Amino acid sequence: MNIVDEELRDEDVASIRRFFQAMGKLASYFKGKLQIIVLDHAGPNVWGELDAVTLVEEWRGDEYLVP
């Protein structure tokens, strides 16, 4: 990976993290009365340690959302 690719990846991660932060704030605002389901390949390195963001299931490898 070259410097440009690395910078673009960092920007992508930051952008997706902001999206998860916004969803977490929205879920917190509604105090459990709002459920947000996200189907994305972002891992805990992106959304980890954010308020109201929880991994329920990870569909990778032999684990499929739709068999």
CSV table of N, CA and C in Angstrom, one decimal:
chain,number,residue,atom,x,y,z
A,1,MET,N,0.9,-1.2,0.0
A,1,MET,CA,0.0,0.0,0.0
A,1,MET,C,0.9,1.2,0.0
A,2,ASN,N,0.6,2.2,-0.9
A,2,ASN,CA,1.4,3.4,-0.9
A,2,ASN,C,0.8,4.5,-0.1
A,3,ILE,N,1.5,5.6,0.0
A,3,ILE,CA,1.1,6.7,0.9
A,3,ILE,C,-0.3,7.2,0.5
A,4,VAL,N,-0.6,7.4,-0.7
A,4,VAL,CA,-1.9,7.9,-1.2
A,4,VAL,C,-3.0,6.9,-0.8
A,5,ASP,N,-2.8,5.6,-1.0
A,5,ASP,CA,-3.8,4.6,-0.7
A,5,ASP,C,-4.0,4.6,0.9
A,6,GLU,N,-2.9,4.7,1.6
A,6,GLU,CA,-3.0,4.7,3.1
A,6,GLU,C,-3.8,5.9,3.6
A,7,GLU,N,-3.6,7.1,2.9
A,7,GLU,CA,-4.3,8.3,3.3
A,7,GLU,C,-5.8,8.2,3.0
A,8,LEU,N,-6.1,7.6,1.8
A,8,LEU,CA,-7.5,7.4,1.4
A,8,LEU,C,-8.2,6.4,2.4
A,9,ARG,N,-7.5,5.4,2.8
A,9,ARG,CA,-8.0,4.4,3.7
A,9,ARG,C,-8.3,5.1,5.1
A,10,ASP,N,-7.3,5.9,5.6
A,10,ASP,CA,-7.5,6.6,6.8
A,10,ASP,C,-8.8,7.5,6.7
A,11,GLU,N,-8.9,8.2,5.6
A,11,GLU,CA,-10.1,9.1,5.4
A,11,GLU,C,-11.4,8.3,5.4
A,12,ASP,N,-11.4,7.1,4.8
A,12,ASP,CA,-12.5,6.2,4.7
A,12,ASP,C,-12.9,5.8,6.1
A,13,VAL,N,-11.9,5.3,6.9
A,13,VAL,CA,-12.2,4.9,8.3
A,13,VAL,C,-12.7,6.0,9.1
A,14,ALA,N,-12.2,7.2,9.0
A,14,ALA,CA,-12.6,8.3,9.8
A,14,ALA,C,-14.1,8.7,9.4
A,15,SER,N,-14.4,8.6,8.1
A,15,SER,CA,-15.7,8.9,7.6
A,15,SER,C,-16.8,7.9,8.2
A,16,ILE,N,-16.4,6.6,8.1
A,16,ILE,CA,-17.3,5.6,8.6
A,16,ILE,C,-17.5,5.7,10.1
A,17,ARG,N,-16.4,6.0,10.8
A,17,ARG,CA,-16.5,6.1,12.2
A,17,ARG,C,-17.4,7.3,12.6
A,18,ARG,N,-17.4,8.4,11.9
A,18,ARG,CA,-18.3,9.5,12.2
A,18,ARG,C,-19.7,9.0,11.9
A,19,PHE,N,-20.0,8.2,10.9
A,19,PHE,CA,-21.3,7.7,10.7
A,19,PHE,C,-21.8,6.8,11.9
A,20,PHE,N,-20.9,6.0,12.3
A,20,PHE,CA,-21.3,5.1,13.5
A,20,PHE,C,-21.5,6.0,14.8
A,21,GLN,N,-20.7,7.0,14.9
A,21,GLN,CA,-20.8,7.9,16.1
A,21,GLN,C,-22.2,8.6,16.0
A,22,ALA,N,-22.6,9.0,14.8
A,22,ALA,CA,-23.9,9.7,14.7
A,22,ALA,C,-25.1,8.7,15.0
A,23,MET,N,-24.9,7.5,14.5
A,23,MET,CA,-26.0,6.5,14.8
A,23,MET,C,-26.0,6.2,16.3
A,24,GLY,N,-24.8,6.1,16.9
A,24,GLY,CA,-24.8,5.8,18.4
A,24,GLY,C,-25.4,6.9,19.2
A,25,LYS,N,-25.2,8.2,18.8
A,25,LYS,CA,-25.8,9.3,19.5
A,25,LYS,C,-27.3,9.3,19.3
A,26,LEU,N,-27.8,8.9,18.1
A,26,LEU,CA,-29.2,8.9,17.8
A,26,LEU,C,-29.8,7.7,18.7
A,27,ALA,N,-29.2,6.6,18.7
A,27,ALA,CA,-29.7,5.5,19.5
A,27,ALA,C,-29.7,5.9,21.0
A,28,SER,N,-28.7,6.5,21.5
A,28,SER,CA,-28.7,7.0,22.9
A,28,SER,C,-29.8,8.0,23.2
A,29,TYR,N,-30.0,8.9,22.3
A,29,TYR,CA,-31.0,9.9,22.4
A,29,TYR,C,-32.4,9.3,22.7
A,30,PHE,N,-32.7,8.2,21.9
A,30,PHE,CA,-34.0,7.5,22.1
A,30,PHE,C,-34.0,6.5,23.2
A,31,LYS,N,-33.0,6.3,23.9
A,31,LYS,CA,-32.9,5.5,25.2
A,31,LYS,C,-33.5,4.1,25.0
A,32,GLY,N,-33.0,3.4,24.0
A,32,GLY,CA,-33.4,2.0,23.8
A,32,GLY,C,-34.7,1.8,23.0
A,33,LYS,N,-35.3,2.9,22.6
A,33,LYS,CA,-36.6,2.8,21.8
A,33,LYS,C,-36.3,2.8,20.3
A,34,LEU,N,-35.1,2.9,19.9
A,34,LEU,CA,-34.7,2.9,18.5
A,34,LEU,C,-33.6,1.8,18.3
A,35,GLN,N,-33.9,0.9,17.3
A,35,GLN,CA,-32.9,-0.1,17.0
A,35,GLN,C,-32.4,0.2,15.6
A,36,ILE,N,-31.1,0.3,15.4
A,36,ILE,CA,-30.5,0.5,14.1
A,36,ILE,C,-29.7,-0.7,13.7
A,37,ILE,N,-30.0,-1.3,12.6
A,37,ILE,CA,-29.3,-2.5,12.1
A,37,ILE,C,-28.4,-2.0,10.9
A,38,VAL,N,-27.1,-2.3,11.1
A,38,VAL,CA,-26.1,-1.9,10.0
A,38,VAL,C,-25.5,-3.2,9.5
A,39,LEU,N,-25.5,-3.3,8.2
A,39,LEU,CA,-24.8,-4.4,7.5
A,39,LEU,C,-23.6,-3.7,6.8
A,40,ASP,N,-22.5,-3.9,7.3
A,40,ASP,CA,-21.3,-3.3,6.8
A,40,ASP,C,-20.1,-4.1,7.2
A,41,HIS,N,-19.0,-4.0,6.4
A,41,HIS,CA,-17.8,-4.8,6.7
A,41,HIS,C,-16.8,-4.0,7.7
A,42,ALA,N,-17.3,-2.9,8.2
A,42,ALA,CA,-16.4,-2.2,9.2
A,42,ALA,C,-16.3,-3.0,10.4
A,43,GLY,N,-15.0,-3.1,10.9
A,43,GLY,CA,-14.8,-3.9,12.1
A,43,GLY,C,-14.7,-3.0,13.4
A,44,PRO,N,-14.4,-3.7,14.5
A,44,PRO,CA,-14.3,-2.9,15.8
A,44,PRO,C,-13.2,-1.9,15.8
A,45,ASN,N,-12.2,-2.0,14.9
A,45,ASN,CA,-11.2,-0.9,14.8
A,45,ASN,C,-11.8,0.4,14.3
A,46,VAL,N,-13.0,0.3,13.7
A,46,VAL,CA,-13.7,1.5,13.2
A,46,VAL,C,-14.7,2.0,14.3
A,47,TRP,N,-15.6,1.1,14.7
A,47,TRP,CA,-16.7,1.5,15.6
A,47,TRP,C,-16.5,1.1,17.1
A,48,GLY,N,-15.4,0.5,17.4
A,48,GLY,CA,-15.2,0.0,18.8
A,48,GLY,C,-15.1,1.2,19.8
A,49,GLU,N,-15.6,0.9,20.9
A,49,GLU,CA,-15.6,1.9,22.0
A,49,GLU,C,-16.5,3.1,21.8
A,50,LEU,N,-17.5,3.0,20.9
A,50,LEU,CA,-18.4,4.1,20.7
A,50,LEU,C,-19.7,3.8,21.6
A,51,ASP,N,-20.3,4.8,22.1
A,51,ASP,CA,-21.5,4.7,22.9
A,51,ASP,C,-22.6,4.1,22.1
A,52,ALA,N,-23.3,3.2,22.6
A,52,ALA,CA,-24.5,2.6,22.0
A,52,ALA,C,-24.3,1.8,20.7
A,53,VAL,N,-23.0,1.5,20.4
A,53,VAL,CA,-22.7,0.7,19.2
A,53,VAL,C,-22.3,-0.7,19.7
A,54,THR,N,-23.0,-1.7,19.3
A,54,THR,CA,-22.8,-3.1,19.8
A,54,THR,C,-22.8,-4.1,18.7
A,55,LEU,N,-21.8,-5.0,18.6
A,55,LEU,CA,-21.8,-6.0,17.6
A,55,LEU,C,-22.7,-7.2,18.1
A,56,VAL,N,-23.7,-7.5,17.3
A,56,VAL,CA,-24.6,-8.7,17.6
A,56,VAL,C,-24.1,-9.9,16.9
A,57,GLU,N,-23.8,-9.8,15.7
A,57,GLU,CA,-23.3,-11.0,14.9
A,57,GLU,C,-22.4,-10.5,13.8
A,58,GLU,N,-21.4,-11.3,13.5
A,58,GLU,CA,-20.5,-11.0,12.4
A,58,GLU,C,-20.6,-12.2,11.4
A,59,TRP,N,-20.9,-11.8,10.2
A,59,TRP,CA,-21.1,-12.8,9.1
A,59,TRP,C,-19.9,-12.7,8.2
A,60,ARG,N,-19.0,-13.6,8.5
A,60,ARG,CA,-17.8,-13.8,7.6
A,60,ARG,C,-17.4,-15.2,7.6
A,61,GLY,N,-16.6,-15.6,6.6
A,61,GLY,CA,-16.1,-16.9,6.4
A,61,GLY,C,-17.3,-17.8,6.2
A,62,ASP,N,-17.5,-18.8,7.1
A,62,ASP,CA,-18.6,-19.8,6.9
A,62,ASP,C,-19.9,-19.3,7.5
A,63,GLU,N,-19.9,-18.2,8.1
A,63,GLU,CA,-21.1,-17.6,8.8
A,63,GLU,C,-21.8,-16.7,7.8
A,64,TYR,N,-23.0,-17.0,7.4
A,64,TYR,CA,-23.7,-16.2,6.3
A,64,TYR,C,-24.9,-15.5,6.9
A,65,LEU,N,-25.2,-14.3,6.5
A,65,LEU,CA,-26.5,-13.7,6.8
A,65,LEU,C,-27.6,-14.5,6.1
A,66,VAL,N,-27.4,-14.8,4.8
A,66,VAL,CA,-28.4,-15.6,4.1
A,66,VAL,C,-27.7,-16.8,3.6
A,67,PRO,N,-28.0,-18.0,4.1
A,67,PRO,CA,-27.3,-19.2,3.7
A,67,PRO,C,-27.5,-19.6,2.2
